[in-house]
Coordinates of C-alpha atoms in Angstrom, one line a residue:
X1 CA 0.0 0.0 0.0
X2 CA 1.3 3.0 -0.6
X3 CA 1.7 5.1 2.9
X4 CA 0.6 8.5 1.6
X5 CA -3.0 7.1 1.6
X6 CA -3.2 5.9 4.9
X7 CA -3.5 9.3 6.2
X8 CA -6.0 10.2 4.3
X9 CA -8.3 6.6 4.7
X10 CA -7.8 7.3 8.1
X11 CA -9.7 10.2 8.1
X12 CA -12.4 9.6 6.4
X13 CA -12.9 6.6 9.0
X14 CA -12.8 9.6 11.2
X15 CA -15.5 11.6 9.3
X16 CA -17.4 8.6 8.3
X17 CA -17.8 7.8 12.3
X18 CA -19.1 11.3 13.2
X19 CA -22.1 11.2 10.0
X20 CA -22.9 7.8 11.5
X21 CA -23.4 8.8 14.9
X22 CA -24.4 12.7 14.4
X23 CA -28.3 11.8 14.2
X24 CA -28.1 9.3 17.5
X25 CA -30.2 12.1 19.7
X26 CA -32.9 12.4 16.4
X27 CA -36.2 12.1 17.3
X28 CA -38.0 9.5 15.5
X29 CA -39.6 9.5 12.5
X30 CA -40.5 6.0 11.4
X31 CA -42.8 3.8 13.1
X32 CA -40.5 0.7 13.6
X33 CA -37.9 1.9 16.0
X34 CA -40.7 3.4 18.0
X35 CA -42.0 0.0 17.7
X36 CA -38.5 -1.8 19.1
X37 CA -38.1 1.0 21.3
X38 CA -41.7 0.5 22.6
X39 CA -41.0 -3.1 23.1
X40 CA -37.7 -3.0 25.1
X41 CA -39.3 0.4 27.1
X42 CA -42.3 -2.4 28.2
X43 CA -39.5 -4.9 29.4
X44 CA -38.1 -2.0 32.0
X45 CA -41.4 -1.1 33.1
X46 CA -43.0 -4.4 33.9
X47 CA -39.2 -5.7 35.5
X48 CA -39.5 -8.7 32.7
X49 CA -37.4 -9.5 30.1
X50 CA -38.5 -12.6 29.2
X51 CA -41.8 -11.3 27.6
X52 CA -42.7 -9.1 25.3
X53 CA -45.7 -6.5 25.1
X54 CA -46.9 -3.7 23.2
X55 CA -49.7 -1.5 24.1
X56 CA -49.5 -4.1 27.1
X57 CA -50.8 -6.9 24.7
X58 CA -48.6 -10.6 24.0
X59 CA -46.3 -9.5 20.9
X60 CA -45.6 -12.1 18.8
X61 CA -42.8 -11.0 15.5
X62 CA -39.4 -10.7 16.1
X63 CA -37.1 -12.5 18.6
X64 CA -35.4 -11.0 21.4
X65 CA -32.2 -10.3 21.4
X66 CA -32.2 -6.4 19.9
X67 CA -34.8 -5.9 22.8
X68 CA -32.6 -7.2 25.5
X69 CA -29.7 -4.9 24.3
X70 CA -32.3 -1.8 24.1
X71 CA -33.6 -2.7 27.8
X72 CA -30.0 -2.4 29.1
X73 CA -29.2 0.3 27.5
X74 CA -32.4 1.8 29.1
X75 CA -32.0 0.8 32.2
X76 CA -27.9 2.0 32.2
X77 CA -28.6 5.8 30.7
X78 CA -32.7 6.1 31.0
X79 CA -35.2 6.0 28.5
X80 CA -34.4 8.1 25.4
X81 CA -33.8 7.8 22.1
X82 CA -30.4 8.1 21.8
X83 CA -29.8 5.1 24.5
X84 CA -32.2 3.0 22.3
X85 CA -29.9 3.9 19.0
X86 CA -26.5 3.1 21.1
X87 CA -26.2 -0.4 21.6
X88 CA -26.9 -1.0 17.7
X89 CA -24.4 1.7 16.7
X90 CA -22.5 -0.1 18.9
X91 CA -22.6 -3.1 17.2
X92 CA -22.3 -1.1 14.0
X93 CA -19.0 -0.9 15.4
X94 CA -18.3 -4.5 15.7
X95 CA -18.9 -5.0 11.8
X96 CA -16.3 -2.9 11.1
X97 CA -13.6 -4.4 13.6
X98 CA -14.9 -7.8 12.1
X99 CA -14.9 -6.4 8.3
X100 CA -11.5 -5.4 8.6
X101 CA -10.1 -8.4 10.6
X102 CA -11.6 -10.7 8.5
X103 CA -10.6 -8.6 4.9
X104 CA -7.1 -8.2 6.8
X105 CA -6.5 -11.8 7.2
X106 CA -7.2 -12.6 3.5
X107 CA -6.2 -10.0 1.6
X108 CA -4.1 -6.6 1.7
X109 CA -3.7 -3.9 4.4
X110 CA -5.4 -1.4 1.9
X111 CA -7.6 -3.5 0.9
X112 CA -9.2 -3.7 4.3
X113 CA -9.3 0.0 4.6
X114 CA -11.4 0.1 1.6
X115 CA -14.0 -2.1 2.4
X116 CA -14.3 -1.0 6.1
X117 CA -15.0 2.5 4.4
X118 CA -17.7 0.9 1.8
X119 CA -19.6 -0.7 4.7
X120 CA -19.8 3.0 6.3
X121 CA -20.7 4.5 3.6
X122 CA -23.3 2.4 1.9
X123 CA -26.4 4.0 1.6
X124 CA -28.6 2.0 3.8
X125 CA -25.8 1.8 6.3
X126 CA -26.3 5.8 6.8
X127 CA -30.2 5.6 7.1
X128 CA -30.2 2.1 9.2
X129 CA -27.4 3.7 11.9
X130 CA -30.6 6.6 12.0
X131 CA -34.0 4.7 11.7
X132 CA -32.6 1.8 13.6
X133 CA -34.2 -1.7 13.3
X134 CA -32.2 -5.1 13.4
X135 CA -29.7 -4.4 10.8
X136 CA -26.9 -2.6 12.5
X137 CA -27.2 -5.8 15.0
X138 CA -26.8 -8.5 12.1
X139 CA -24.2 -6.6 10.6
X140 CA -21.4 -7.1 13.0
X141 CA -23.1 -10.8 14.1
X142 CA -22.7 -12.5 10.5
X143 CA -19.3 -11.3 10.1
X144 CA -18.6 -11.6 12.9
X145 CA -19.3 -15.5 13.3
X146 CA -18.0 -16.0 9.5
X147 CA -14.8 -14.6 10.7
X148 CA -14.3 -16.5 14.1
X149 CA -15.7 -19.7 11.4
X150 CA -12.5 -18.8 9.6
X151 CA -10.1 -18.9 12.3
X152 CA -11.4 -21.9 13.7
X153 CA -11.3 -23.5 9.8
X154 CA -7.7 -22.8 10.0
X155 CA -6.9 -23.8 13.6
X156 CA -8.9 -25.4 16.5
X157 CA -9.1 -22.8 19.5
X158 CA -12.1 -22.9 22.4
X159 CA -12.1 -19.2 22.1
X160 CA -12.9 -18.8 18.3
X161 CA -15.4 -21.9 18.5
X162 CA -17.1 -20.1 21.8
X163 CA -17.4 -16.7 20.0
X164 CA -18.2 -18.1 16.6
X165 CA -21.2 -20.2 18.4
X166 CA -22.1 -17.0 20.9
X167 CA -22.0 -14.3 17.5
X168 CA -24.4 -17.0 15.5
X169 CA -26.8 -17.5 18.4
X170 CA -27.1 -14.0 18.9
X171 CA -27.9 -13.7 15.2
X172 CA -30.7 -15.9 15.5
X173 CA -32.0 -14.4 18.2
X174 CA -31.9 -11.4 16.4
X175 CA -33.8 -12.7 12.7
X176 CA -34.4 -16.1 13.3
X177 CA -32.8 -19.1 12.0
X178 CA -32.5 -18.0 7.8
X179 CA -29.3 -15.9 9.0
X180 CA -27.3 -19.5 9.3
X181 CA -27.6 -19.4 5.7
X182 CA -25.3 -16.8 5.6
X183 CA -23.3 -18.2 8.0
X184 CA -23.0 -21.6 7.9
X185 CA -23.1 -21.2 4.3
X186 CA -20.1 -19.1 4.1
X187 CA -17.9 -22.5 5.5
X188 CA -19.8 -24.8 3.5
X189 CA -18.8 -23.0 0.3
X190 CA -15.4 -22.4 1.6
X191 CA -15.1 -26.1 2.0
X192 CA -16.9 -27.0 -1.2
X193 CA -14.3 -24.8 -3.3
X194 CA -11.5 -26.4 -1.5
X195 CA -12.5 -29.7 -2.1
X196 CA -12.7 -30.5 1.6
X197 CA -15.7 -30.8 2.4
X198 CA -15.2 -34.1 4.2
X199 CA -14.0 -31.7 7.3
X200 CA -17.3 -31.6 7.9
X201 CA -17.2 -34.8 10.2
X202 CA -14.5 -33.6 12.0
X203 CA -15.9 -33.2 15.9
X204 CA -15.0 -29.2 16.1
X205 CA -17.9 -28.1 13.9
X206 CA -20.3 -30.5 15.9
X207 CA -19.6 -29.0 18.8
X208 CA -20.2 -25.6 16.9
X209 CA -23.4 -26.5 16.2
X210 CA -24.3 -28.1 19.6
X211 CA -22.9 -24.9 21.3
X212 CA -24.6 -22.6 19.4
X213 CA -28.2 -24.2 20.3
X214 CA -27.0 -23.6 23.7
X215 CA -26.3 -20.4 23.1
X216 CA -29.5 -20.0 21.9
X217 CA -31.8 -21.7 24.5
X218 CA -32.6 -18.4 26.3
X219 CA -34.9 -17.3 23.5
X220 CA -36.5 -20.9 23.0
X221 CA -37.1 -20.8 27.0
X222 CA -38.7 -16.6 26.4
X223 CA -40.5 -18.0 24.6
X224 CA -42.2 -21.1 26.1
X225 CA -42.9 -19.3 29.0
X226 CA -44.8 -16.6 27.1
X227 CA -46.8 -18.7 24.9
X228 CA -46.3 -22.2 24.9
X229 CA -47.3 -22.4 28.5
X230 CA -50.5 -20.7 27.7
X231 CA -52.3 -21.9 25.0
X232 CA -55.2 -20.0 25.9
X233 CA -53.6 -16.9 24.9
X234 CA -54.8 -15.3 21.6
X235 CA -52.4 -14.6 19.3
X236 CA -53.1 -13.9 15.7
X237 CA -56.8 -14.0 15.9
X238 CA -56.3 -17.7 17.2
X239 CA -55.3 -19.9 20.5
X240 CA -53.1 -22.3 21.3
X241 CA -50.5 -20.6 19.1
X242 CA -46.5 -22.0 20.1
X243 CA -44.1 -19.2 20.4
X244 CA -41.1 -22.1 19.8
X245 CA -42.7 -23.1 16.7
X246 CA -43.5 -19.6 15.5
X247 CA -39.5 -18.5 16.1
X248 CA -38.5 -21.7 14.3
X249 CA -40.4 -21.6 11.5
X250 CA -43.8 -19.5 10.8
X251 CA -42.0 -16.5 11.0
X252 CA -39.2 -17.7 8.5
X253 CA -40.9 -19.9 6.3
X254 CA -44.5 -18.3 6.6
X255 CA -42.5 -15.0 5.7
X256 CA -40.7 -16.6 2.8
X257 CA -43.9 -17.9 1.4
X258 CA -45.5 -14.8 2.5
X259 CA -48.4 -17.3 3.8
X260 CA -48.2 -16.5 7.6
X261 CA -50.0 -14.3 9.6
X262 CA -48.4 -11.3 8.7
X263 CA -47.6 -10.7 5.2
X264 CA -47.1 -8.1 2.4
X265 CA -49.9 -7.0 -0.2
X266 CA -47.2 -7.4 -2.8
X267 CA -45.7 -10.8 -3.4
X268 CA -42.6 -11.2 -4.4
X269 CA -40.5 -9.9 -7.2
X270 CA -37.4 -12.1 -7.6
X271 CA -35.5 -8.8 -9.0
X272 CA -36.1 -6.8 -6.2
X273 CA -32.9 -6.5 -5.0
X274 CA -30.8 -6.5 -7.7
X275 CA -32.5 -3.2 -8.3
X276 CA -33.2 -2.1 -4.7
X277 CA -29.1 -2.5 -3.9
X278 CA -28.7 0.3 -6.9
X279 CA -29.7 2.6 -3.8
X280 CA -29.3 0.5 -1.0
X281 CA -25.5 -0.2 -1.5
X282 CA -24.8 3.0 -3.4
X283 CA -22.3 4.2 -4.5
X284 CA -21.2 0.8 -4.8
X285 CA -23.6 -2.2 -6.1
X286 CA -22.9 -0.9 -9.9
X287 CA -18.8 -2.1 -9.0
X288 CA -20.0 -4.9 -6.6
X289 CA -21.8 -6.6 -9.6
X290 CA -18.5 -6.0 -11.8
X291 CA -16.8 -7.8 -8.5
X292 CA -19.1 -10.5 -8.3
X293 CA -18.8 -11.6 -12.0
X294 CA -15.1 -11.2 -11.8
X295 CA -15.4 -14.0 -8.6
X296 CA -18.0 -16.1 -10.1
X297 CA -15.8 -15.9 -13.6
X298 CA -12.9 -17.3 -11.1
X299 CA -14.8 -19.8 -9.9
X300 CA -16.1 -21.1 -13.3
X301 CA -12.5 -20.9 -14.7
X302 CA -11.1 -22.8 -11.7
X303 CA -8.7 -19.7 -10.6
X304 CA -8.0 -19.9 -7.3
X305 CA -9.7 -16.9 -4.7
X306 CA -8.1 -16.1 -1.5
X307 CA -11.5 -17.1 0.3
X308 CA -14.9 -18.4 -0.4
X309 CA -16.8 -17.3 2.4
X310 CA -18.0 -13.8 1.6
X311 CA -19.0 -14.8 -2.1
X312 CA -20.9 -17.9 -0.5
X313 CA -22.3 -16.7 2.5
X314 CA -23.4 -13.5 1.1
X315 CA -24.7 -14.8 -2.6
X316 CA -26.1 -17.6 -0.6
X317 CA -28.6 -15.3 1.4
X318 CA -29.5 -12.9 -1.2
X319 CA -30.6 -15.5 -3.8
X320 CA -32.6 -16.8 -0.8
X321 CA -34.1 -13.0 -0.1
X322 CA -34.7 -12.8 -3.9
X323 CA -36.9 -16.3 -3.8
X324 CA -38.5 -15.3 -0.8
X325 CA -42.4 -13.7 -1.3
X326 CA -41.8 -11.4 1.6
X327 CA -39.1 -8.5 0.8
X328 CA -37.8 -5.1 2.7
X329 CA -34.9 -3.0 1.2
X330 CA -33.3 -3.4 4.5
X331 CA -32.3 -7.2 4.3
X332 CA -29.8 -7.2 2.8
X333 CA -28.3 -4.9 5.3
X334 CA -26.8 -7.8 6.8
X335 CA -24.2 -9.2 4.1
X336 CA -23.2 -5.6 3.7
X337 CA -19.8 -6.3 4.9
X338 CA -19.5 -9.7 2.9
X339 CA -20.3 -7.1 -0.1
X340 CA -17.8 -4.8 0.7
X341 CA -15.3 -7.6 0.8
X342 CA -16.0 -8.8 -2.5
X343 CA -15.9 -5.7 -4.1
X344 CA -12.8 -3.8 -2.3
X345 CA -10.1 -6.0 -4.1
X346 CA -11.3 -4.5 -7.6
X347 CA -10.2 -0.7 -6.5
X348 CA -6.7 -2.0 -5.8
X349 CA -6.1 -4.1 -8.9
X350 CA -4.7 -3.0 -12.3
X351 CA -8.3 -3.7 -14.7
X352 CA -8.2 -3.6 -18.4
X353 CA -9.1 -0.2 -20.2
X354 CA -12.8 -0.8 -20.2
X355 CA -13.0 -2.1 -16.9
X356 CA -11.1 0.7 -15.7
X357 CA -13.4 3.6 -17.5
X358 CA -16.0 1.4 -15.8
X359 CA -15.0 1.8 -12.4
X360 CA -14.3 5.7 -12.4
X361 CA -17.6 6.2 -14.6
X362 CA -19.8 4.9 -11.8
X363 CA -17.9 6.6 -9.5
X364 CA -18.1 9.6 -10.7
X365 CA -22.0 9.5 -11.4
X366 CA -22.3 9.4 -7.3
X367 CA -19.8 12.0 -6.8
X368 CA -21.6 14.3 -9.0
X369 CA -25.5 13.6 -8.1
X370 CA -25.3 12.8 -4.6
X371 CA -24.0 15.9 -3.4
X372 CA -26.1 18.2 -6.0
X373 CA -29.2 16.0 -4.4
X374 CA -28.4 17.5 -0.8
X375 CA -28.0 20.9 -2.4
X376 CA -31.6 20.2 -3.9
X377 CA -32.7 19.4 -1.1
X378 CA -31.4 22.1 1.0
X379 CA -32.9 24.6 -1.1
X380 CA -36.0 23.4 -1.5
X381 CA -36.5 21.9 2.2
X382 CA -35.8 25.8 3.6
X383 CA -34.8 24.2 6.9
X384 CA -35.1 26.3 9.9
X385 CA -31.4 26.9 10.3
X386 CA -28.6 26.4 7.9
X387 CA -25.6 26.4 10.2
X388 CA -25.1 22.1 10.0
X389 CA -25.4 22.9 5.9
X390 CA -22.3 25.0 6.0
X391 CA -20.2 22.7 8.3
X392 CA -21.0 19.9 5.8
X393 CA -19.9 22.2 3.0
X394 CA -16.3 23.4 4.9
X395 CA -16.0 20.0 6.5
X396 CA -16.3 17.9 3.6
X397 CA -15.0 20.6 1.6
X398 CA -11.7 20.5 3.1
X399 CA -11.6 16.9 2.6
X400 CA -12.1 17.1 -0.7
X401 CA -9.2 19.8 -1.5
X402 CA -7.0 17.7 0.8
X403 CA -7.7 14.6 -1.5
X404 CA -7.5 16.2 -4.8
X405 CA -3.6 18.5 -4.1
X406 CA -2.5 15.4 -1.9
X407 CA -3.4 12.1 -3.9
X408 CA -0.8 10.8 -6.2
X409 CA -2.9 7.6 -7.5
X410 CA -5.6 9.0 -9.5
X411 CA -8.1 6.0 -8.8
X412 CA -7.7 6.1 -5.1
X413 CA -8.5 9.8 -5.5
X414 CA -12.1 9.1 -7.0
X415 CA -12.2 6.5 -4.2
X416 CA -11.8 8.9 -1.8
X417 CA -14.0 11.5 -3.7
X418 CA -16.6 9.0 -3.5
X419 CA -16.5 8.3 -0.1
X420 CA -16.8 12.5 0.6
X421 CA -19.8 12.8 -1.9
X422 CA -21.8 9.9 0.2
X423 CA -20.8 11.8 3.7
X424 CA -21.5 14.8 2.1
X425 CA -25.4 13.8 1.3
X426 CA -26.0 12.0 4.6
X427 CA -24.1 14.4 6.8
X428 CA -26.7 16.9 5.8
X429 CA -29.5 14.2 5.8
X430 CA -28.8 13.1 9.4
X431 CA -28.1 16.4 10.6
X432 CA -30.3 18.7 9.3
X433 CA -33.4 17.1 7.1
X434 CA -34.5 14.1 9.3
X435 CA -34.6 16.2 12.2
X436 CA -36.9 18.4 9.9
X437 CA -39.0 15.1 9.0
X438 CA -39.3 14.1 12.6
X439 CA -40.5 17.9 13.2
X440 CA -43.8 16.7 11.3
X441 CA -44.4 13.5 13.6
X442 CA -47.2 14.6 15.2
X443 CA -47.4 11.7 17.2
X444 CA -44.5 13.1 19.4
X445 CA -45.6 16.4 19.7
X446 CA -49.4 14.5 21.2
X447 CA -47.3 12.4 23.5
X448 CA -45.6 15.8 24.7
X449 CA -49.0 17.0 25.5
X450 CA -50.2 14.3 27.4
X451 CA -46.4 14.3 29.6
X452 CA -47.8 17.0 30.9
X453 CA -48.9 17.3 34.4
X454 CA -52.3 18.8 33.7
X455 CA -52.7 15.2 31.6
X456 CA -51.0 12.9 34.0
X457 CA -54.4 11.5 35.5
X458 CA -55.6 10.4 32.2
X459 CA -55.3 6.8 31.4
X460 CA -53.9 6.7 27.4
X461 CA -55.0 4.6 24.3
X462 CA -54.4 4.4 20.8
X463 CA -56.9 2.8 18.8
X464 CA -54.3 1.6 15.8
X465 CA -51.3 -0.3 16.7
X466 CA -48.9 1.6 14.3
X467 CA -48.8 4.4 16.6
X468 CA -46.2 3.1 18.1
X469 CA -43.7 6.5 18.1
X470 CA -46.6 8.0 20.6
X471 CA -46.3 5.1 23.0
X472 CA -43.0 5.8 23.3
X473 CA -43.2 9.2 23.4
X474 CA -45.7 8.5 26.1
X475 CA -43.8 8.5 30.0
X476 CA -46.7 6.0 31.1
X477 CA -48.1 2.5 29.7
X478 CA -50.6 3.1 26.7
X479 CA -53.0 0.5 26.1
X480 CA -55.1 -0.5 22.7
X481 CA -58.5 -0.3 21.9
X482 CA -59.9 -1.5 18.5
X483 CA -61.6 1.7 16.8
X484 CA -64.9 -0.1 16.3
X485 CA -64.8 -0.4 20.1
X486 CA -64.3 2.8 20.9
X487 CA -68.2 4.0 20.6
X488 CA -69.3 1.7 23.1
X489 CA -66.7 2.5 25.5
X490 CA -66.7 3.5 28.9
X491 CA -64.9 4.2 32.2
X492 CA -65.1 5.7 35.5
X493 CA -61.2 6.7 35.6
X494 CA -60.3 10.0 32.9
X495 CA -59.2 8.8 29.5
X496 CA -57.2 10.5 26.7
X497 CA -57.4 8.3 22.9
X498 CA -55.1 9.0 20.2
X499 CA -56.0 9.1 16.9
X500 CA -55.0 9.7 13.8
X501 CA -57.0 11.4 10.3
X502 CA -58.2 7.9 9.0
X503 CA -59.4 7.5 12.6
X504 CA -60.8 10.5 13.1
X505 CA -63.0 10.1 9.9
X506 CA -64.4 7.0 10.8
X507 CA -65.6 8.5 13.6
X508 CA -67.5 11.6 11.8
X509 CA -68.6 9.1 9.2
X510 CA -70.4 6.7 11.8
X511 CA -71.6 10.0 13.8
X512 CA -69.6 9.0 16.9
X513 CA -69.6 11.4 19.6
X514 CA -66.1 12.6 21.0
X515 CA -64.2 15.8 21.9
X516 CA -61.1 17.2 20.6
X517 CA -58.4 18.2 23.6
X518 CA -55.6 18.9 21.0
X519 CA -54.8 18.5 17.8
X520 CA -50.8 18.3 16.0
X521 CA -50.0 19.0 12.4
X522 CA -48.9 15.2 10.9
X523 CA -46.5 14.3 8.3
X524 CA -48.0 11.0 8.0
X525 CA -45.9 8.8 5.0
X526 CA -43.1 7.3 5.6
X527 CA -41.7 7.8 2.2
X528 CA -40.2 11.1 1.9
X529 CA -42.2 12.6 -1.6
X530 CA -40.9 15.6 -3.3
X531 CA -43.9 17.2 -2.5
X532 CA -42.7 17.1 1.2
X533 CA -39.2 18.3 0.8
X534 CA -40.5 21.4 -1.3
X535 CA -41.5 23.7 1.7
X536 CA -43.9 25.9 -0.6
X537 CA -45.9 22.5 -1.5
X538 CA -45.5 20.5 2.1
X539 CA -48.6 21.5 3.6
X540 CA -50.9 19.3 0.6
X541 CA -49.1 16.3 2.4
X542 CA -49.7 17.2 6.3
X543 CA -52.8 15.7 7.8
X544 CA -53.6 16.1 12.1
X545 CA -53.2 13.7 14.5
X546 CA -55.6 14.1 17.6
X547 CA -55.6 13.4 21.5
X548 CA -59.7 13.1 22.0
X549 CA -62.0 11.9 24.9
X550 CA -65.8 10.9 25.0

């Protein structure tokens, strides 16, 4: 490698840290971390973490694990959104130690630089470190146990079988059972293309296997003790429902055949991520598919690869998301890293002439339209205060007249330009717009309302479970009440409801009585449409949100 880029790798590490964690204190503005936040808020309030509940009802979807780290993390710093976000940027972390450990071990010193800094600045790396699910979890699990996998491929040690089996459980406990696809995928192929696969027999990988059930018995157990020991519990519309038969397979095949209880309208499309990566792993997919035919040419030509575990493990589990009928942009989240791997080699390698226009050409579309998209933005967003727009524009600014006067190579200079075009976008996005987006979530500004002592008497409901940002929001329990309930209801203790437009018309429509206490201007999509972003047109797509009583 040649030493006069380190430097300059180093720190855009640096600057690609602080646009992952500048939006950790943002408020929310999606309804699936107030969801998971919900959920693991429920565990410290009830004193149980075996069980899970929202709007104090049995919850039945994900498995534990991302939960459990949320509740510590509550009950450590308090109950806030930016101690919910922690322990998954936190693990965030651990894919990159793991990406670069594992790319170090295999390939070049500068190599590894360059695939740690594609993993931070993939796209839906940026908005998953923000609007944080599962994925920044199962990023730094599935390398993580592919890598210990590898050591313990190359040499027997307790400690790389313990971690390997601890990482995978955790994974599982995280999205169920598919990620061992990944995973256990990743050795097979490695064995397969090394023609030794008989090492399969050999007692080490047994006990992998065994330890990692172990490892994963606490969510089996949370399980049985929250459903399978009460079958009278309705769950789905239905009793006797098994919580250990759900985890191991309703919720991974009944999501795969998009058959199960919960599904999506639209089935299926078996290209759906070849052209959801476009955004999801830009600036990058259009050179990770030249990297992935170079490897799969190797493979068909019988050269030799310096490992077979990211092209494996991480081809593996996106043909399998690509089959599935159930698909989110956000899966393939996961094999991010194993992406980033494949694809790094390519920007240190001498290509032929065409290969080589190739490379800079898609480069260079990214460095030119992402950061003239944040401009766009910017001027057409009119956010209350520009001062985190001009800190991007000197920060990355600097960077980029650093890289340009300082660079000899010329294609680890668009590299680098690359990389300051992506933190460019998203240090403005995560700065400056969602904070503008989560302005319009009217369901925090209700829950405000009702935090406030002349409310603190009134007993709280929501009448659709997606509302899930005001019960967190909300510094007491909120319970559910079906909205066809709601005329016939009744209580002696005072009540506050929270309801949204849709709600709200259903009631006018089917003359129900009620009162208005307050009502909150509403962004309420969770697509971001141009007709938001332009301040002059964004009221046509606000609706109100309401906090009502009988």
């Amino acid at each position: 490698m040649d030493q006069k880029n380190k430097p300059f790798y180093l720190i855009l590490f640096v600057l690609a840290l602080v646009v992952n964690f500048v939006g950790i204190g943002n408020d929310f503005f999606s309804d699936d971390p107030g969801l998971y936040a919900s959920l693991a808020k429920s565990m410290v309030y009830q004193g149980d973490v075996m069980q899970l509940f929202s709007y104090n009802v049995d919850w039945l979807d994900k498995p534990h694990f991302p939960f459990w780290a949320a509740c510590l993390s509550f009950k450590l710093f308090g109950i806030n959104v930016w101690a919910y976000r922690l322990p998954a940027l936190l693990f965030f972390l651990l894919s990159l130690l793991y990406t670069w450990l594992f790319t170090r071990k295999f390939y070049t010193e500068e190599v590894a630089y360059i695939a740690v800094l594609i993993v931070m600045t993939a796209q839906h790396v940026l908005i998953s470190n923000v609007d944080v699910r599962a994925e920044p979890y199962l990023m730094g699990l599935v390398i993580g146990s592919i890598y210990h996998i590898a050591k313990l491929h190359d040499r027997y040690t307790l400690t790389h079988l313990l971690l390997a089996a601890l990482l995978t459980a955790f994974a599982i406990m995280t999205k169920g059972i598919f990620v061992i696809v990944a995973i256990y995928g990743a050795l097979l192929g490695q064995l397969v293309f090394q023609r030794r696969l008989k090492e399969l027999i050999k007692p080490k990988w047994w006990f992998l296997f065994l330890t990692t059930f172990i490892f994963t018995i606490p969510e089996l157990y949370s399980l049985y003790v929250q459903f399978d020991l009460h079958p009278e519990k309705v769950v789905f519309g239905r009793q006797g429902v098994s919580g250990i038969k759900w985890f191991l397979w309703d919720s991974q095949f009944g999501r795969f055949l998009n058959s199960g209880p919960i599904r999506q309208q639209k089935s299926g499309d078996i290209f759906f991520f070849v052209h959801t990566l476009l955004w999801a792993f830009a600036p990058w997919c259009l050179f990770f598919y030249y990297g992935l035919f170079k490897s799969v040419k190797s493979i068909v030509q019988k050269v030799t690869l310096p490992e077979y575990y990211t092209i494996a493990g991480g081809l593996l589990l996106l043909l399998l998301f690509s089959a599935s009928k159930f698909q989110l942009p956000f899966y393939t989240n996961a094999i991010f890293p194993l992406f980033a791997i494949i694809t790094a080699p390519h920007f240190c390698r001498q290509l032929s002439k065409a290969a080589n226009i190739y490379r800079k050409a898609t480069q260079w579309l990214a460095i030119i339209l992402l950061p003239a998209l944040a401009v766009a933005i910017h001027v057409f967003s009119k956010p209350p205060s520009p001062v985190w727009f001009f800190v991007d524009c000197i920060l990355i600014g600097a960077m980029v007249v650093l890289i340009i006067t300082k660079t000899p190579n010329s294609g680890q200079r668009v590299f680098m330009l690359n990389c300051c075009a992506v933190l460019f976008a998203n240090l403005y996005m995560n700065s400056t717009f969602f904070k503008l987006l989560a302005g319009y979530n009217g369901q925090i500004d209700a829950a405000k309302f009702v935090n406030e002592p002349s409310s603190l008497a009134a007993h709280l409901y929501s009448v659709n479970a997606s509302n899930n940002v005001f019960q967190f929001y909300s510094n007491r329990p909120v319970d559910y009440l079906d909205l066809a309930a709601f005329k016939k209801f009744k209580s002696d203790k005072p009540t506050m409801f929270f309801f949204g437009q849709p709600s709200i018309d259903y009631l006018n429509a089917n003359h129900v009585q009620f009162k208005v206490v307050k009502t909150f201007i509403n962004y309420p999509q969770e697509n971001i449409l141009p007709a938001f972003i332009n301040k002059e047109t964004r009221p046509r797509t606000l609706d109100r949100v309401y906090i009502i009583t009988k």
